[in-house]
mmCIF file of C-alpha atoms and ligand atoms in Angstrom:
data_model
loop_
_atom_site.group_PDB
_atom_site.id
_atom_site.type_symbol
_atom_site.label_atom_id
_atom_site.label_comp_id
_atom_site.label_asym_id
_atom_site.label_seq_id
_atom_site.Cartn_x
_atom_site.Cartn_y
_atom_site.Cartn_z
ATOM 1 C CA MET A 859 54.745 55.893 72.645
ATOM 2 C CA LYS A 860 55.981 55.091 76.171
ATOM 3 C CA ILE A 861 58.981 52.767 76.089
ATOM 4 C CA TYR A 862 60.761 51.406 79.137
ATOM 5 C CA ALA A 863 64.253 50.316 78.077
ATOM 6 C CA ASP A 864 66.057 50.470 81.412
ATOM 7 C CA ASN A 865 65.517 46.939 82.695
ATOM 8 C CA ALA A 866 69.083 46.626 84.003
ATOM 9 C CA ALA A 867 68.245 49.403 86.495
ATOM 10 C CA THR A 868 65.043 47.713 87.596
ATOM 11 C CA THR A 869 62.091 45.850 86.107
ATOM 12 C CA ARG A 870 58.319 46.073 86.314
ATOM 13 C CA LEU A 871 56.807 43.649 88.838
ATOM 14 C CA SER A 872 55.272 40.672 86.993
ATOM 15 C CA ASP A 873 51.613 39.703 87.451
ATOM 16 C CA THR A 874 52.768 36.340 88.818
ATOM 17 C CA ALA A 875 54.922 38.026 91.462
ATOM 18 C CA LEU A 876 52.121 40.394 92.455
ATOM 19 C CA ALA A 877 49.677 37.485 92.753
ATOM 20 C CA ALA A 878 52.108 35.634 95.030
ATOM 21 C CA MET A 879 52.623 38.691 97.226
ATOM 22 C CA THR A 880 49.016 39.815 97.669
ATOM 23 C CA PRO A 881 47.831 37.101 100.127
ATOM 24 C CA CYS A 882 50.880 37.736 102.327
ATOM 25 C CA PHE A 883 49.661 41.183 103.343
ATOM 26 C CA GLN A 884 46.236 40.511 104.849
ATOM 27 C CA GLU A 885 45.714 36.743 104.821
ATOM 28 C CA VAL A 886 48.991 35.010 105.648
ATOM 29 C CA TYR A 887 50.409 37.778 107.799
ATOM 30 C CA GLY A 888 51.790 35.749 110.696
ATOM 31 C CA ASN A 889 55.397 35.907 111.809
ATOM 32 C CA PRO A 890 57.195 32.806 110.489
ATOM 33 C CA SER A 891 58.915 32.482 113.887
ATOM 34 C CA SER A 892 55.598 32.198 115.763
ATOM 35 C CA LEU A 893 54.449 28.776 116.885
ATOM 36 C CA HIS A 894 50.708 29.336 116.326
ATOM 37 C CA THR A 895 48.885 28.413 113.135
ATOM 38 C CA PRO A 896 49.128 31.819 111.390
ATOM 39 C CA GLY A 897 52.862 31.794 112.109
ATOM 40 C CA GLN A 898 53.255 28.280 110.787
ATOM 41 C CA GLN A 899 51.340 29.177 107.613
ATOM 42 C CA ALA A 900 53.827 31.964 107.060
ATOM 43 C CA ALA A 901 56.737 29.620 107.810
ATOM 44 C CA GLU A 902 55.439 27.197 105.195
ATOM 45 C CA LYS A 903 55.334 29.919 102.553
ATOM 46 C CA LEU A 904 58.860 30.959 103.492
ATOM 47 C CA ALA A 905 60.107 27.380 103.145
ATOM 48 C CA ALA A 906 58.343 26.987 99.795
ATOM 49 C CA ALA A 907 59.982 30.166 98.505
ATOM 50 C CA ARG A 908 63.411 28.960 99.596
ATOM 51 C CA GLU A 909 62.817 25.659 97.831
ATOM 52 C CA ILE A 910 61.941 27.446 94.588
ATOM 53 C CA PHE A 911 65.249 29.312 94.641
ATOM 54 C CA ALA A 912 67.163 26.147 95.537
ATOM 55 C CA ARG A 913 65.563 24.116 92.752
ATOM 56 C CA ASN A 914 66.284 26.704 90.078
ATOM 57 C CA LEU A 915 69.924 27.108 91.142
ATOM 58 C CA ASN A 916 70.574 23.406 91.778
ATOM 59 C CA ALA A 917 71.290 24.242 95.413
ATOM 60 C CA SER A 918 69.839 22.966 98.663
ATOM 61 C CA PRO A 919 67.355 25.221 100.536
ATOM 62 C CA ARG A 920 69.720 25.400 103.534
ATOM 63 C CA GLU A 921 72.282 27.086 101.312
ATOM 64 C CA LEU A 922 70.035 30.108 100.682
ATOM 65 C CA THR A 923 69.751 33.190 102.857
ATOM 66 C CA PHE A 924 67.263 35.942 102.052
ATOM 67 C CA THR A 925 68.582 39.501 102.195
ATOM 68 C CA SER A 926 67.352 43.028 101.487
ATOM 69 C CA GLY A 927 68.727 42.843 97.944
ATOM 70 C CA GLY A 928 71.789 42.372 95.792
ATOM 71 C CA SER A 929 73.870 44.952 97.637
ATOM 72 C CA GLU A 930 73.424 43.261 101.009
ATOM 73 C CA ALA A 931 74.113 39.824 99.488
ATOM 74 C CA ASP A 932 77.341 41.148 97.935
ATOM 75 C CA ASN A 933 78.418 42.773 101.211
ATOM 76 C CA GLN A 934 77.730 39.622 103.206
ATOM 77 C CA ALA A 935 79.422 37.308 100.698
ATOM 78 C CA LEU A 936 82.630 39.332 100.645
ATOM 79 C CA ARG A 937 82.714 39.951 104.393
ATOM 80 C CA SER A 938 82.074 36.284 105.175
ATOM 81 C CA ALA A 939 84.850 35.058 102.872
ATOM 82 C CA ALA A 940 87.209 37.727 104.178
ATOM 83 C CA ALA A 941 86.516 36.766 107.816
ATOM 84 C CA LEU A 942 87.154 33.131 106.989
ATOM 85 C CA GLY A 943 90.385 34.018 105.172
ATOM 86 C CA ALA A 944 91.623 36.233 108.002
ATOM 87 C CA ARG A 945 91.187 33.378 110.480
ATOM 88 C CA ARG A 946 93.570 31.362 108.296
ATOM 89 C CA GLY A 947 96.018 34.227 107.810
ATOM 90 C CA LYS A 948 94.884 34.831 104.210
ATOM 91 C CA ARG A 949 94.127 38.450 103.440
ATOM 92 C CA HIS A 950 94.366 38.717 99.646
ATOM 93 C CA ILE A 951 91.247 39.120 97.493
ATOM 94 C CA ILE A 952 90.967 39.083 93.692
ATOM 95 C CA SER A 953 88.166 40.866 91.835
ATOM 96 C CA THR A 954 87.762 42.939 88.667
ATOM 97 C CA LYS A 955 87.746 46.619 87.742
ATOM 98 C CA PHE A 956 84.189 46.549 86.418
ATOM 99 C CA GLU A 957 82.282 45.121 89.367
ATOM 100 C CA HIS A 958 79.158 46.788 90.743
ATOM 101 C CA HIS A 959 79.858 49.345 93.472
ATOM 102 C CA ALA A 960 78.268 46.990 96.031
ATOM 103 C CA VAL A 961 81.365 44.823 95.478
ATOM 104 C CA LEU A 962 83.971 47.534 94.763
ATOM 105 C CA HIS A 963 83.055 49.683 97.760
ATOM 106 C CA THR A 964 82.944 46.677 100.107
ATOM 107 C CA LEU A 965 86.433 45.755 98.866
ATOM 108 C CA GLN A 966 87.598 49.316 99.574
ATOM 109 C CA ALA A 967 86.262 48.988 103.116
ATOM 110 C CA LEU A 968 88.089 45.658 103.503
ATOM 111 C CA GLU A 969 91.298 47.295 102.262
ATOM 112 C CA ARG A 970 90.990 49.850 105.038
ATOM 113 C CA GLU A 971 90.697 46.887 107.420
ATOM 114 C CA GLY A 972 93.977 45.361 106.259
ATOM 115 C CA PHE A 973 93.050 43.207 103.262
ATOM 116 C CA GLU A 974 94.950 43.456 99.992
ATOM 117 C CA VAL A 975 92.858 43.605 96.825
ATOM 118 C CA THR A 976 93.930 42.863 93.233
ATOM 119 C CA LEU A 977 91.490 44.169 90.604
ATOM 120 C CA LEU A 978 91.871 42.423 87.251
ATOM 121 C CA ASP A 979 92.026 44.518 84.082
ATOM 122 C CA ILE A 980 89.152 44.225 81.636
ATOM 123 C CA PRO A 981 90.064 43.005 78.133
ATOM 124 C CA PRO A 982 88.635 45.067 75.203
ATOM 125 C CA GLY A 983 85.645 42.732 74.727
ATOM 126 C CA GLY A 984 84.585 43.080 78.367
ATOM 127 C CA VAL A 985 85.174 39.417 79.238
ATOM 128 C CA VAL A 986 87.848 38.517 81.807
ATOM 129 C CA THR A 987 89.583 35.163 81.442
ATOM 130 C CA ALA A 988 90.122 32.276 83.816
ATOM 131 C CA GLU A 989 93.818 32.597 82.949
ATOM 132 C CA GLN A 990 93.883 36.133 84.395
ATOM 133 C CA VAL A 991 92.398 34.744 87.605
ATOM 134 C CA ARG A 992 94.863 31.827 87.712
ATOM 135 C CA GLU A 993 97.817 34.179 87.321
ATOM 136 C CA ALA A 994 96.606 36.470 90.109
ATOM 137 C CA ILE A 995 96.060 33.738 92.711
ATOM 138 C CA ARG A 996 98.674 33.716 95.507
ATOM 139 C CA PRO A 997 99.189 31.443 98.510
ATOM 140 C CA ASP A 998 97.442 34.052 100.697
ATOM 141 C CA THR A 999 94.415 34.538 98.404
ATOM 142 C CA CYS A 1000 91.184 33.836 100.281
ATOM 143 C CA LEU A 1001 88.564 34.943 97.749
ATOM 144 C CA VAL A 1002 87.922 35.549 94.052
ATOM 145 C CA SER A 1003 84.854 37.661 93.205
ATOM 146 C CA VAL A 1004 83.920 38.021 89.524
ATOM 147 C CA MET A 1005 80.481 39.172 88.419
ATOM 148 C CA PHE A 1006 78.389 36.839 86.252
ATOM 149 C CA ALA A 1007 77.137 39.480 83.834
ATOM 150 C CA ASN A 1008 78.127 43.121 83.853
ATOM 151 C CA ASN A 1009 75.300 45.525 84.659
ATOM 152 C CA GLU A 1010 76.369 48.198 82.187
ATOM 153 C CA ILE A 1011 77.690 46.380 79.137
ATOM 154 C CA GLY A 1012 75.971 43.025 79.720
ATOM 155 C CA THR A 1013 79.015 40.876 78.983
ATOM 156 C CA ILE A 1014 78.876 37.344 80.403
ATOM 157 C CA GLN A 1015 81.964 36.067 82.194
ATOM 158 C CA PRO A 1016 83.385 32.506 81.965
ATOM 159 C CA ILE A 1017 82.074 31.571 85.413
ATOM 160 C CA ALA A 1018 82.505 27.791 85.043
ATOM 161 C CA GLU A 1019 86.152 28.171 83.981
ATOM 162 C CA ILE A 1020 86.887 30.586 86.814
ATOM 163 C CA GLY A 1021 85.073 28.253 89.223
ATOM 164 C CA ALA A 1022 87.310 25.384 88.154
ATOM 165 C CA VAL A 1023 90.462 27.465 88.643
ATOM 166 C CA CYS A 1024 89.362 28.554 92.128
ATOM 167 C CA ARG A 1025 88.291 25.066 93.196
ATOM 168 C CA GLN A 1026 91.642 23.666 92.081
ATOM 169 C CA ALA A 1027 93.509 26.363 93.999
ATOM 170 C CA GLY A 1028 91.343 25.949 97.108
ATOM 171 C CA VAL A 1029 90.138 29.567 96.964
ATOM 172 C CA LEU A 1030 86.516 30.606 97.619
ATOM 173 C CA PHE A 1031 84.669 31.942 94.559
ATOM 174 C CA HIS A 1032 81.873 34.521 94.748
ATOM 175 C CA THR A 1033 79.890 35.746 91.779
ATOM 176 C CA ASP A 1034 77.557 38.736 91.745
ATOM 177 C CA ALA A 1035 74.860 37.165 89.575
ATOM 178 C CA VAL A 1036 72.347 39.984 90.007
ATOM 179 C CA GLN A 1037 72.162 40.691 86.259
ATOM 180 C CA ALA A 1038 72.353 37.035 85.276
ATOM 181 C CA ALA A 1039 69.802 35.396 87.577
ATOM 182 C CA GLY A 1040 66.568 34.762 85.706
ATOM 183 C CA HIS A 1041 68.249 35.746 82.431
ATOM 184 C CA VAL A 1042 70.816 32.994 81.848
ATOM 185 C CA PRO A 1043 70.871 29.448 83.292
ATOM 186 C CA ILE A 1044 72.643 29.077 86.650
ATOM 187 C CA ASP A 1045 73.712 25.776 88.194
ATOM 188 C CA VAL A 1046 75.886 26.356 91.245
ATOM 189 C CA GLU A 1047 77.260 22.790 91.143
ATOM 190 C CA ALA A 1048 78.251 22.869 87.479
ATOM 191 C CA LEU A 1049 79.727 26.353 87.875
ATOM 192 C CA GLN A 1050 81.598 25.453 91.082
ATOM 193 C CA VAL A 1051 80.702 28.725 92.771
ATOM 194 C CA ASP A 1052 80.790 28.961 96.569
ATOM 195 C CA LEU A 1053 78.868 32.212 96.989
ATOM 196 C CA LEU A 1054 76.337 33.813 94.638
ATOM 197 C CA SER A 1055 74.255 36.978 94.990
ATOM 198 C CA LEU A 1056 70.961 37.755 93.304
ATOM 199 C CA SER A 1057 68.264 40.410 93.502
ATOM 200 C CA ALA A 1058 64.542 40.071 92.758
ATOM 201 C CA HIS A 1059 63.890 43.468 91.200
ATOM 202 C CA LYS A 1060 66.198 42.640 88.284
ATOM 203 C CA PHE A 1061 63.953 39.751 87.187
ATOM 204 C CA HIS A 1062 60.467 41.274 87.604
ATOM 205 C CA GLY A 1063 60.270 40.610 91.332
ATOM 206 C CA PRO A 1064 59.862 43.235 94.063
ATOM 207 C CA LYS A 1065 62.519 45.731 95.147
ATOM 208 C CA GLY A 1066 64.271 45.213 98.474
ATOM 209 C CA VAL A 1067 64.573 41.419 98.296
ATOM 210 C CA GLY A 1068 67.625 39.387 97.392
ATOM 211 C CA ALA A 1069 69.263 36.103 98.202
ATOM 212 C CA LEU A 1070 72.739 34.881 98.958
ATOM 213 C CA TYR A 1071 73.684 31.315 98.060
ATOM 214 C CA ALA A 1072 76.503 29.986 100.259
ATOM 215 C CA ARG A 1073 77.823 26.458 99.793
ATOM 216 C CA ARG A 1074 77.227 24.245 102.883
ATOM 217 C CA ASN A 1075 80.801 24.446 104.125
ATOM 218 C CA VAL A 1076 80.967 28.270 103.843
ATOM 219 C CA PRO A 1077 79.840 29.918 107.111
ATOM 220 C CA LEU A 1078 78.196 33.310 106.699
ATOM 221 C CA THR A 1079 79.025 36.232 108.970
ATOM 222 C CA PRO A 1080 75.824 38.097 109.897
ATOM 223 C CA LEU A 1081 75.706 41.767 108.940
ATOM 224 C CA ILE A 1082 72.402 42.250 110.789
ATOM 225 C CA HIS A 1083 72.496 40.896 114.305
ATOM 226 C CA GLY A 1084 69.169 40.012 115.854
ATOM 227 C CA GLY A 1085 66.927 37.020 116.170
ATOM 228 C CA ALA A 1086 67.535 33.522 114.887
ATOM 229 C CA GLN A 1087 65.897 34.137 111.502
ATOM 230 C CA GLU A 1088 67.668 32.732 108.441
ATOM 231 C CA ARG A 1089 69.492 30.229 110.711
ATOM 232 C CA GLY A 1090 71.155 33.086 112.529
ATOM 233 C CA LYS A 1091 72.747 34.475 109.387
ATOM 234 C CA ARG A 1092 70.435 37.465 109.087
ATOM 235 C CA GLY A 1093 68.390 38.877 111.934
ATOM 236 C CA GLY A 1094 65.014 40.544 111.423
ATOM 237 C CA THR A 1095 61.471 39.387 110.702
ATOM 238 C CA GLU A 1096 61.382 38.076 107.153
ATOM 239 C CA ASP A 1097 59.735 40.159 104.409
ATOM 240 C CA LEU A 1098 57.300 37.400 103.516
ATOM 241 C CA PRO A 1099 55.419 39.272 100.740
ATOM 242 C CA GLY A 1100 58.733 40.263 99.167
ATOM 243 C CA ILE A 1101 60.256 36.806 99.454
ATOM 244 C CA CYS A 1102 57.149 35.106 97.993
ATOM 245 C CA GLY A 1103 57.061 37.630 95.137
ATOM 246 C CA ALA A 1104 60.773 37.087 94.503
ATOM 247 C CA ALA A 1105 60.359 33.305 94.392
ATOM 248 C CA ALA A 1106 57.382 33.467 92.023
ATOM 249 C CA ALA A 1107 59.241 35.878 89.737
ATOM 250 C CA PHE A 1108 62.374 33.717 89.770
ATOM 251 C CA ASP A 1109 60.440 30.544 89.032
ATOM 252 C CA GLU A 1110 58.705 32.231 86.105
ATOM 253 C CA ALA A 1111 61.912 33.807 84.757
ATOM 254 C CA CYS A 1112 63.780 30.478 84.923
ATOM 255 C CA ALA A 1113 60.933 28.590 83.240
ATOM 256 C CA ASP A 1114 60.769 31.146 80.399
ATOM 257 C CA LEU A 1115 64.507 31.677 80.163
ATOM 258 C CA GLU A 1116 65.128 30.136 76.739
ATOM 259 C CA ARG A 1117 61.996 31.575 75.190
ATOM 260 C CA ASN A 1118 62.836 35.046 76.505
ATOM 261 C CA ALA A 1119 66.405 34.856 75.213
ATOM 262 C CA ALA A 1120 65.176 33.709 71.799
ATOM 263 C CA TYR A 1121 62.755 36.643 71.711
ATOM 264 C CA LEU A 1122 65.178 39.291 72.953
ATOM 265 C CA THR A 1123 68.370 38.391 71.089
ATOM 266 C CA PRO A 1124 67.148 39.438 67.610
ATOM 267 C CA LEU A 1125 65.683 42.663 69.032
ATOM 268 C CA ARG A 1126 69.000 43.411 70.741
ATOM 269 C CA ASP A 1127 70.940 42.677 67.565
ATOM 270 C CA LYS A 1128 68.638 44.851 65.476
ATOM 271 C CA LEU A 1129 69.223 47.742 67.880
ATOM 272 C CA ILE A 1130 72.980 47.163 67.848
ATOM 273 C CA ALA A 1131 73.078 47.070 64.040
ATOM 274 C CA GLY A 1132 70.939 50.200 63.738
ATOM 275 C CA LEU A 1133 72.846 52.208 66.319
ATOM 276 C CA THR A 1134 76.346 51.262 65.210
ATOM 277 C CA ALA A 1135 75.361 52.346 61.670
ATOM 278 C CA ILE A 1136 75.389 55.920 63.036
ATOM 279 C CA PRO A 1137 78.882 57.281 62.202
ATOM 280 C CA HIS A 1138 81.466 57.412 65.001
ATOM 281 C CA THR A 1139 79.521 55.036 67.215
ATOM 282 C CA VAL A 1140 80.965 51.993 68.936
ATOM 283 C CA LEU A 1141 79.403 49.011 70.711
ATOM 284 C CA ASN A 1142 80.671 48.491 74.257
ATOM 285 C CA GLY A 1143 81.424 44.867 75.069
ATOM 286 C CA ASP A 1144 81.454 41.708 72.994
ATOM 287 C CA ALA A 1145 78.579 41.481 70.499
ATOM 288 C CA VAL A 1146 77.803 37.831 71.251
ATOM 289 C CA ARG A 1147 78.852 37.069 74.832
ATOM 290 C CA ARG A 1148 76.284 39.472 76.275
ATOM 291 C CA LEU A 1149 72.908 39.372 77.986
ATOM 292 C CA PRO A 1150 70.030 38.879 75.536
ATOM 293 C CA GLY A 1151 68.537 42.312 76.315
ATOM 294 C CA ASN A 1152 71.620 44.508 76.691
ATOM 295 C CA VAL A 1153 72.719 47.215 74.242
ATOM 296 C CA ASN A 1154 75.432 49.694 75.210
ATOM 297 C CA VAL A 1155 77.034 52.095 72.760
ATOM 298 C CA CYS A 1156 79.159 55.248 72.813
ATOM 299 C CA PHE A 1157 78.416 58.110 70.423
ATOM 300 C CA GLU A 1158 81.418 60.358 69.922
ATOM 301 C CA GLY A 1159 80.955 64.067 70.506
ATOM 302 C CA ILE A 1160 77.858 64.078 72.700
ATOM 303 C CA GLU A 1161 76.935 63.876 76.373
ATOM 304 C CA GLY A 1162 74.964 60.832 77.457
ATOM 305 C CA GLU A 1163 72.893 62.944 79.860
ATOM 306 C CA SER A 1164 71.583 65.298 77.152
ATOM 307 C CA LEU A 1165 70.741 62.266 75.052
ATOM 308 C CA LEU A 1166 68.737 60.745 77.926
ATOM 309 C CA LEU A 1167 66.715 63.920 78.410
ATOM 310 C CA LEU A 1168 65.808 64.129 74.723
ATOM 311 C CA LEU A 1169 64.920 60.430 74.635
ATOM 312 C CA ASP A 1170 62.743 60.916 77.710
ATOM 313 C CA GLU A 1171 60.893 63.707 75.861
ATOM 314 C CA LYS A 1172 60.152 61.162 73.147
ATOM 315 C CA GLY A 1173 58.823 58.727 75.773
ATOM 316 C CA ILE A 1174 61.897 56.489 75.867
ATOM 317 C CA ALA A 1175 63.358 55.631 79.296
ATOM 318 C CA ALA A 1176 67.021 54.638 78.906
ATOM 319 C CA SER A 1177 70.244 55.023 80.841
ATOM 320 C CA SER A 1178 73.723 56.350 80.214
ATOM 321 C CA GLY A 1179 76.711 54.475 81.513
ATOM 322 C CA SER A 1180 77.894 57.413 83.540
ATOM 323 C CA ALA A 1181 76.623 57.629 87.076
ATOM 324 C CA CYS A 1182 75.841 61.099 88.329
ATOM 325 C CA THR A 1183 77.307 60.942 91.802
ATOM 326 C CA SER A 1184 77.009 63.845 94.235
ATOM 327 C CA GLY A 1185 76.629 66.392 91.447
ATOM 328 C CA SER A 1186 79.935 65.554 89.743
ATOM 329 C CA LEU A 1187 79.653 63.829 86.400
ATOM 330 C CA ASP A 1188 82.179 61.022 86.438
ATOM 331 C CA PRO A 1189 82.262 58.770 83.400
ATOM 332 C CA SER A 1190 81.393 55.141 84.083
ATOM 333 C CA HIS A 1191 84.162 53.110 85.736
ATOM 334 C CA VAL A 1192 83.069 50.182 83.555
ATOM 335 C CA LEU A 1193 83.631 52.030 80.275
ATOM 336 C CA LEU A 1194 86.943 53.430 81.517
ATOM 337 C CA ALA A 1195 88.015 49.894 82.510
ATOM 338 C CA LEU A 1196 87.067 48.809 79.006
ATOM 339 C CA GLY A 1197 89.618 51.321 77.728
ATOM 340 C CA ARG A 1198 87.241 53.993 76.442
ATOM 341 C CA PRO A 1199 88.770 57.484 76.709
ATOM 342 C CA HIS A 1200 86.944 59.897 79.081
ATOM 343 C CA GLU A 1201 85.450 61.959 76.213
ATOM 344 C CA VAL A 1202 84.064 58.833 74.573
ATOM 345 C CA ALA A 1203 82.795 57.261 77.811
ATOM 346 C CA HIS A 1204 80.693 60.388 78.429
ATOM 347 C CA GLY A 1205 78.662 59.728 75.280
ATOM 348 C CA SER A 1206 77.305 56.360 76.326
ATOM 349 C CA LEU A 1207 73.789 54.998 76.044
ATOM 350 C CA ARG A 1208 72.466 51.792 77.620
ATOM 351 C CA LEU A 1209 69.197 50.284 76.405
ATOM 352 C CA THR A 1210 68.140 47.173 78.321
ATOM 353 C CA LEU A 1211 65.121 45.232 77.111
ATOM 354 C CA SER A 1212 62.713 42.841 78.775
ATOM 355 C CA PRO A 1213 60.163 40.443 77.247
ATOM 356 C CA GLU A 1214 57.613 43.216 77.820
ATOM 357 C CA ASN A 1215 59.218 45.327 75.067
ATOM 358 C CA ARG A 1216 57.475 44.992 71.689
ATOM 359 C CA PRO A 1217 59.246 44.846 68.285
ATOM 360 C CA GLU A 1218 57.511 48.118 67.274
ATOM 361 C CA GLU A 1219 59.299 49.804 70.159
ATOM 362 C CA ILE A 1220 62.673 48.856 68.703
ATOM 363 C CA ASP A 1221 61.617 50.335 65.360
ATOM 364 C CA TYR A 1222 60.543 53.547 67.085
ATOM 365 C CA ILE A 1223 63.850 53.846 68.976
ATOM 366 C CA LEU A 1224 65.758 53.367 65.715
ATOM 367 C CA GLU A 1225 63.517 55.939 64.048
ATOM 368 C CA VAL A 1226 64.152 58.747 66.554
ATOM 369 C CA LEU A 1227 67.695 58.110 67.813
ATOM 370 C CA PRO A 1228 69.781 59.032 64.742
ATOM 371 C CA GLY A 1229 68.024 62.412 64.557
ATOM 372 C CA ILE A 1230 68.659 63.130 68.238
ATOM 373 C CA VAL A 1231 72.338 62.202 67.905
ATOM 374 C CA SER A 1232 72.748 64.491 64.847
ATOM 375 C CA TYR A 1233 70.930 67.310 66.618
ATOM 376 C CA LEU A 1234 73.177 67.048 69.701
ATOM 377 C CA ARG A 1235 76.289 66.838 67.547
ATOM 378 C CA GLU A 1236 75.278 69.968 65.617
ATOM 379 C CA MET A 1237 75.055 71.860 68.911
ATOM 380 C CA SER A 1238 78.317 70.471 70.253
ATOM 381 C CA PRO A 1239 81.509 72.574 70.055
ATOM 382 C CA VAL A 1240 83.493 69.329 70.497
ATOM 383 C CA TRP A 1241 81.839 67.796 67.441
ATOM 384 C CA ASP A 1242 82.716 70.921 65.447
ATOM 385 C CA GLU A 1243 86.396 70.481 66.381
ATOM 386 C CA LEU A 1244 86.244 66.800 65.419
ATOM 387 C CA GLU A 1245 84.618 67.502 62.075
ATOM 388 C CA THR A 1246 86.943 70.358 61.140
ATOM 389 C CA GLY A 1247 89.974 68.241 62.038
ATOM 390 C CA ARG A 1248 91.148 70.387 64.946
ATOM 391 C CA ARG A 1249 90.759 67.295 67.107
ATOM 392 C CA PRO A 1250 91.257 63.690 65.962
ATOM 393 C CA HIS A 1251 88.277 61.342 65.967
ATOM 394 C CA LEU A 1252 88.659 58.659 68.637
ATOM 395 C CA ILE A 1253 86.031 56.326 67.190
HETATM 396 C C1 LIG B 1168 71.435 46.058 90.789
HETATM 397 C C2 LIG B 1168 72.727 45.386 91.049
HETATM 398 C C3 LIG B 1168 73.201 45.205 92.364
HETATM 399 C C4 LIG B 1168 72.467 45.767 93.565
HETATM 400 O O1 LIG B 1168 71.272 45.098 93.794
HETATM 401 P P1 LIG B 1168 70.162 45.801 94.720
HETATM 402 O O2 LIG B 1168 69.127 44.750 94.919
HETATM 403 O O3 LIG B 1168 69.657 46.976 93.948
HETATM 404 O O4 LIG B 1168 70.839 46.185 95.995
HETATM 405 C C5 LIG B 1168 74.382 44.534 92.543
HETATM 406 N N1 LIG B 1168 75.081 44.050 91.496
HETATM 407 C C6 LIG B 1168 74.655 44.188 90.229
HETATM 408 C C7 LIG B 1168 75.461 43.607 89.127
HETATM 409 C C8 LIG B 1168 73.475 44.864 89.961
HETATM 410 O O5 LIG B 1168 73.073 45.015 88.705
#
């Protein structure tokens, strides 16, 4: 069996998205900035795509800027809010310890440029509170950035409550909604967000396309200087095939949102129940306030990487929380922020499902995983120390 259970990393392009992209390569190939008919046909498609995003987010088309993906949208959102703050003498930014690196590393760059950043702690369930945000806001705070759903543990944040706190305090609010868009409902008015990032390849659209929502009164600072595309907010000829594919995928994901969640939630819960029945295993993040397709657990006494290789041999594509950066194996900053000790964080496994996963696949995963965990534990000197009592169990 071949099972793809790494949909938080990226998804398979949907048939609908592919069908929307195909004519843009050889039929409607004009430059949307050109005045001739082929150019205007392309411009019409571009406008239609923008309208699809606006409609599904309850935004206006003018409030949407297409980017090269979630990372660029995050960079531009933070840099725009920071520039606006600096002009008003406000250089304090609030975010959280478990953001995606596209946010955390941009904040580090802003710190080097003179901004002060407060990163909120993550409570044990992986859900920050609006109260934490309220307490951190200062007179010189220019921006709050809290992700909608965490990409590793899938926990969903109280965006509407945080939006209300920010609006009341007169502070801009950005949310990295890359994991949430197309998976949970998003209404930018109801949520009171000012800036929101999304990325097509996380909802069965193409890679390399994203969008940044910016409320009408929030001016964006261009990161790419060039022509007047995207109302001067992002230079460069638009990726029309990508943008049309992204819009078609988003429209489909939003239309099927409830049905997909109803399909995925029981599969997710079955996996969680089966995996946490393995001794010395813990679920990461709240069991209920999480994305319908996200499962993330830590197995004590094993290395996530070895687990991934053995799963891959069995045809199962999964992920471990720990990112292997430049050869050094650092445990995931998300799991550490959640309070997992280093040794425990190393034994993490993330399985992220999409509507393309079949129930039989869940059964197969639950059939092979306990054996692989036992096998790895038998080989592990650490597990031997835990079992003989030379080291205390942590979970
Ligand atoms: C994937 C992801 C990003 C980056 O998006 P890209 O389109 O791959 O640049 C940013 N934030 C979160 C939460 C993500 O999951």
